[in-house]
Short mmCIF file of C-alpha atoms in Angstrom, two decimals:
data_model
loop_
_atom_site.label_atom_id
_atom_site.label_comp_id
_atom_site.label_asym_id
_atom_site.label_seq_id
_atom_site.Cartn_x
_atom_site.Cartn_y
_atom_site.Cartn_z
CA MET X 1300 -49.12 -147.23 -152.27
CA THR X 1301 -52.73 -147.27 -152.34
CA ALA X 1302 -55.30 -145.03 -155.46
CA ARG X 1303 -56.06 -142.57 -152.86
CA GLU X 1304 -52.65 -141.95 -151.92
CA GLU X 1305 -52.13 -142.02 -155.81
CA VAL X 1306 -54.28 -139.07 -156.55
CA LEU X 1307 -53.00 -137.22 -153.98
CA ALA X 1308 -49.38 -137.46 -155.11
CA ARG X 1309 -50.49 -136.44 -158.12
CA LEU X 1310 -52.29 -133.56 -157.25
CA ARG X 1311 -49.36 -132.16 -154.91
CA ALA X 1312 -47.58 -132.61 -157.90
CA ALA X 1313 -49.39 -130.76 -160.14
CA ARG X 1314 -49.98 -127.99 -157.68
CA GLU X 1315 -46.43 -127.54 -157.23
CA ALA X 1316 -45.51 -127.53 -161.16
CA GLY X 1317 -48.30 -124.93 -161.40
CA LYS X 1318 -47.16 -122.65 -158.32
CA PRO X 1319 -45.29 -119.06 -159.02
CA ALA X 1320 -41.81 -118.60 -159.54
CA SER X 1321 -41.73 -116.26 -157.25
CA PRO X 1322 -45.05 -114.87 -153.77
CA VAL X 1323 -47.47 -113.28 -155.65
CA VAL X 1324 -48.48 -109.23 -154.38
CA VAL X 1325 -51.23 -107.87 -154.71
CA THR X 1326 -51.58 -104.13 -154.70
CA ARG X 1327 -54.52 -103.50 -152.51
CA GLU X 1328 -55.42 -99.87 -152.78
CA PHE X 1329 -59.14 -99.46 -151.13
CA ARG X 1330 -60.21 -97.14 -149.30
CA THR X 1331 -59.37 -97.85 -145.61
CA THR X 1332 -61.43 -95.35 -144.58
CA GLY X 1333 -64.78 -93.49 -145.43
CA ALA X 1334 -65.76 -89.70 -146.20
CA LEU X 1335 -67.10 -88.78 -142.77
CA ALA X 1336 -65.45 -88.82 -139.25
CA PRO X 1337 -66.89 -91.87 -137.04
CA GLY X 1338 -68.91 -91.15 -134.72
CA SER X 1339 -70.04 -88.02 -136.08
CA ALA X 1340 -73.17 -85.59 -137.07
CA GLU X 1341 -72.22 -85.87 -140.21
CA VAL X 1342 -71.86 -89.61 -140.25
CA LEU X 1343 -75.01 -90.58 -138.05
CA ALA X 1344 -77.07 -88.41 -140.43
CA ARG X 1345 -76.15 -90.57 -142.96
CA LEU X 1346 -76.89 -94.72 -140.73
CA ASP X 1347 -80.03 -92.70 -140.29
CA GLU X 1348 -80.58 -92.30 -144.21
CA THR X 1349 -79.14 -95.55 -145.68
CA LEU X 1350 -81.22 -97.89 -142.37
CA THR X 1351 -84.67 -95.69 -143.17
CA ASP X 1352 -83.86 -97.33 -147.19
CA TYR X 1353 -83.60 -100.08 -145.63
CA LYS X 1354 -87.31 -99.93 -143.92
CA ALA X 1355 -86.41 -99.80 -140.69
CA THR X 1356 -87.36 -97.10 -138.46
CA VAL X 1357 -84.73 -94.55 -136.66
CA HIS X 1358 -85.50 -93.33 -133.03
CA ARG X 1359 -82.70 -89.87 -132.62
CA VAL X 1360 -82.11 -89.05 -129.04
CA ASP X 1361 -79.50 -86.38 -128.01
CA THR X 1362 -77.61 -88.89 -125.13
CA GLU X 1363 -78.11 -92.22 -123.52
CA ALA X 1364 -80.34 -91.05 -121.10
CA GLY X 1365 -83.19 -90.73 -123.57
CA VAL X 1366 -83.04 -94.39 -124.28
CA ALA X 1367 -85.52 -95.56 -121.65
CA ASP X 1368 -88.04 -93.71 -122.92
CA ALA X 1369 -87.73 -94.35 -126.70
CA VAL X 1370 -87.28 -98.31 -125.89
CA ALA X 1371 -90.23 -97.59 -124.04
CA GLY X 1372 -92.48 -95.69 -126.84
CA VAL X 1373 -91.07 -98.87 -129.09
CA LEU X 1374 -92.22 -101.18 -127.07
CA SER X 1375 -95.67 -100.18 -125.68
CA GLU X 1376 -97.60 -103.03 -127.22
CA ALA X 1377 -94.86 -105.57 -125.88
CA ARG X 1378 -95.94 -107.99 -123.39
CA SER X 1379 -92.75 -109.36 -122.64
CA ILE X 1380 -88.83 -109.23 -124.01
CA VAL X 1381 -85.24 -111.50 -124.39
CA VAL X 1382 -82.66 -109.18 -123.86
CA PRO X 1383 -78.94 -110.39 -123.66
CA PRO X 1384 -77.84 -111.14 -119.83
CA GLY X 1385 -75.27 -108.05 -119.74
CA LEU X 1386 -77.92 -105.02 -121.94
CA PRO X 1387 -78.09 -102.34 -119.38
CA GLY X 1388 -80.80 -102.25 -116.82
CA GLU X 1389 -81.23 -98.20 -117.57
CA TRP X 1390 -82.55 -98.57 -121.05
CA LEU X 1391 -85.59 -100.34 -119.63
CA THR X 1392 -85.98 -98.53 -116.69
CA GLY X 1393 -89.60 -96.98 -118.57
CA TYR X 1394 -90.75 -100.55 -119.75
CA GLY X 1395 -93.77 -101.99 -117.98
CA GLY X 1396 -92.94 -105.61 -120.08
CA GLU X 1397 -92.33 -108.89 -118.54
CA VAL X 1398 -88.03 -109.08 -119.13
CA ARG X 1399 -87.08 -112.37 -119.30
CA ARG X 1400 -82.88 -112.51 -119.60
CA ASP X 1401 -81.26 -115.15 -121.55
CA GLY X 1402 -79.15 -116.44 -119.25
CA PRO X 1403 -78.66 -119.40 -119.01
CA PRO X 1404 -80.14 -119.69 -122.07
CA LEU X 1405 -83.81 -120.08 -123.05
CA ALA X 1406 -84.59 -122.24 -125.55
CA VAL X 1407 -86.22 -121.84 -128.89
CA ASP X 1408 -89.48 -122.46 -128.13
CA GLU X 1409 -89.22 -119.66 -125.16
CA LEU X 1410 -87.68 -117.29 -127.84
CA ASP X 1411 -90.94 -117.48 -130.06
CA ALA X 1412 -93.18 -116.95 -127.19
CA VAL X 1413 -91.69 -113.04 -126.17
CA ASP X 1414 -92.67 -110.21 -128.18
CA ALA X 1415 -89.44 -108.42 -128.97
CA VAL X 1416 -85.81 -108.43 -128.66
CA ILE X 1417 -83.43 -105.79 -127.66
CA THR X 1418 -79.10 -105.12 -127.98
CA GLY X 1419 -76.34 -102.80 -128.52
CA ALA X 1420 -74.05 -103.37 -131.18
CA VAL X 1421 -70.31 -103.75 -131.46
CA VAL X 1422 -70.30 -101.44 -135.01
CA ALA X 1423 -72.49 -99.73 -137.02
CA ILE X 1424 -71.90 -98.95 -141.22
CA ALA X 1425 -73.61 -95.57 -142.39
CA ASP X 1426 -72.76 -96.12 -146.10
CA THR X 1427 -74.04 -99.69 -146.05
CA GLY X 1428 -77.13 -98.82 -143.29
CA THR X 1429 -75.95 -101.76 -141.48
CA PHE X 1430 -74.98 -102.67 -138.12
CA VAL X 1431 -73.47 -106.36 -136.36
CA LEU X 1432 -73.50 -107.98 -133.49
CA ALA X 1433 -71.30 -109.59 -132.30
CA SER X 1434 -71.88 -113.32 -130.01
CA ALA X 1435 -69.19 -112.64 -127.53
CA ALA X 1436 -70.94 -108.55 -126.22
CA SER X 1437 -73.01 -109.12 -123.31
CA ASP X 1438 -75.00 -106.83 -124.48
CA GLN X 1439 -75.61 -108.44 -127.46
CA GLY X 1440 -75.74 -112.27 -126.55
CA ARG X 1441 -76.10 -115.07 -128.55
CA ARG X 1442 -77.83 -115.23 -132.04
CA ALA X 1443 -80.70 -117.05 -131.71
CA ILE X 1444 -82.46 -114.68 -129.75
CA THR X 1445 -82.10 -111.74 -132.41
CA LEU X 1446 -83.12 -114.58 -135.26
CA VAL X 1447 -86.81 -116.16 -133.46
CA PRO X 1448 -88.53 -113.33 -132.25
CA ASP X 1449 -90.23 -111.29 -134.44
CA HIS X 1450 -88.92 -107.89 -133.68
CA HIS X 1451 -85.49 -106.45 -132.57
CA VAL X 1452 -84.52 -103.32 -131.51
CA CYS X 1453 -81.27 -101.91 -131.26
CA VAL X 1454 -79.22 -99.35 -129.66
CA ILE X 1455 -76.22 -97.96 -131.57
CA ARG X 1456 -74.28 -95.40 -129.87
CA ALA X 1457 -72.41 -92.21 -131.75
CA ALA X 1458 -68.86 -93.57 -131.37
CA ASP X 1459 -70.11 -96.94 -133.01
CA VAL X 1460 -70.94 -96.16 -136.25
CA VAL X 1461 -68.32 -95.61 -138.51
CA CYS X 1462 -68.82 -94.49 -142.41
CA SER X 1463 -67.48 -97.71 -144.36
CA VAL X 1464 -66.96 -100.86 -144.65
CA PRO X 1465 -63.33 -101.36 -144.05
CA GLU X 1466 -63.29 -98.93 -140.71
CA ALA X 1467 -66.24 -101.44 -139.75
CA ILE X 1468 -63.70 -104.90 -140.33
CA ALA X 1469 -61.43 -103.10 -138.39
CA ARG X 1470 -62.85 -103.32 -135.21
CA LEU X 1471 -64.20 -106.77 -135.46
CA ASP X 1472 -63.26 -109.61 -133.35
CA PRO X 1473 -63.38 -112.52 -135.58
CA SER X 1474 -62.73 -115.24 -133.73
CA SER X 1475 -65.84 -115.14 -132.28
CA PRO X 1476 -69.83 -115.12 -134.28
CA LEU X 1477 -71.14 -112.37 -135.87
CA THR X 1478 -74.19 -111.14 -137.25
CA PHE X 1479 -74.43 -108.50 -139.98
CA VAL X 1480 -78.01 -106.95 -139.76
CA SER X 1481 -79.17 -104.60 -143.09
CA GLY X 1482 -83.07 -103.86 -142.37
CA PRO X 1483 -85.65 -106.20 -141.23
CA SER X 1484 -85.10 -110.08 -142.75
CA ALA X 1485 -87.20 -109.82 -146.20
CA THR X 1486 -86.09 -111.81 -149.36
CA SER X 1487 -88.13 -112.97 -152.39
CA ASP X 1488 -89.14 -116.24 -153.31
CA ILE X 1489 -88.65 -117.98 -157.16
CA GLU X 1490 -91.27 -115.12 -158.84
CA LEU X 1491 -89.40 -112.07 -156.96
CA ASP X 1492 -92.14 -111.45 -154.20
CA ARG X 1493 -90.94 -109.70 -151.65
CA VAL X 1494 -91.60 -112.73 -148.08
CA GLU X 1495 -90.28 -111.30 -144.81
CA GLY X 1496 -89.66 -112.44 -141.81
CA VAL X 1497 -88.47 -115.91 -142.71
CA HIS X 1498 -84.66 -115.82 -142.11
CA GLY X 1499 -84.78 -113.65 -139.18
CA PRO X 1500 -87.67 -110.28 -137.38
CA ARG X 1501 -89.93 -108.31 -139.97
CA ARG X 1502 -90.03 -105.59 -137.45
CA LEU X 1503 -86.99 -103.66 -136.35
CA ASP X 1504 -86.41 -100.31 -134.93
CA VAL X 1505 -83.11 -98.34 -133.65
CA VAL X 1506 -82.85 -96.24 -131.05
CA LEU X 1507 -79.06 -94.55 -132.80
CA VAL X 1508 -77.55 -91.60 -129.98
CA GLY X 1509 -75.63 -89.14 -130.40
CA PRO X 1510 -75.63 -85.57 -131.92
#
């Protein structure tokens, strides 16, 4: 037996010696649903409040037909944008600048040259002011396109808004990368001074579709 095998054998023996006689049952009593119904006017108002608290700018539209005008207004100064391959074309009908679809994938320097990115979201959490991007979703795309441009515009539908974190987790597919976004990118340096834009966009606009 080599020294490595001997060490591993001792570790396994110690692990087995400390094993409980019967399986440990962990009681999980946390809430699995939120106080507000998914997609309701109340949960959208709560999401609006928490997103704003995280320094995102929220634009409310009643129906998806209003998304194009909202996007055009938000991007009135953007000369070029990048979008995921499957982003709905109707959302871009009011925008007059250059639209670059990330298919085939753009290089990092190409992403750095555009002014903004538009995506959808797989789910949003009202209690925490968070939305989640799934890289496998065609209207959200790979993570790089939402990290490199300095301005992110996210369109969130009412049906995708839930109140609590457990409700959101239940909707997610963990087999592909997920990105949780709570406000524009921000962190603090060693003196606790706020620094923005280190890990992602400094500006975040959310177009919230629903009552």
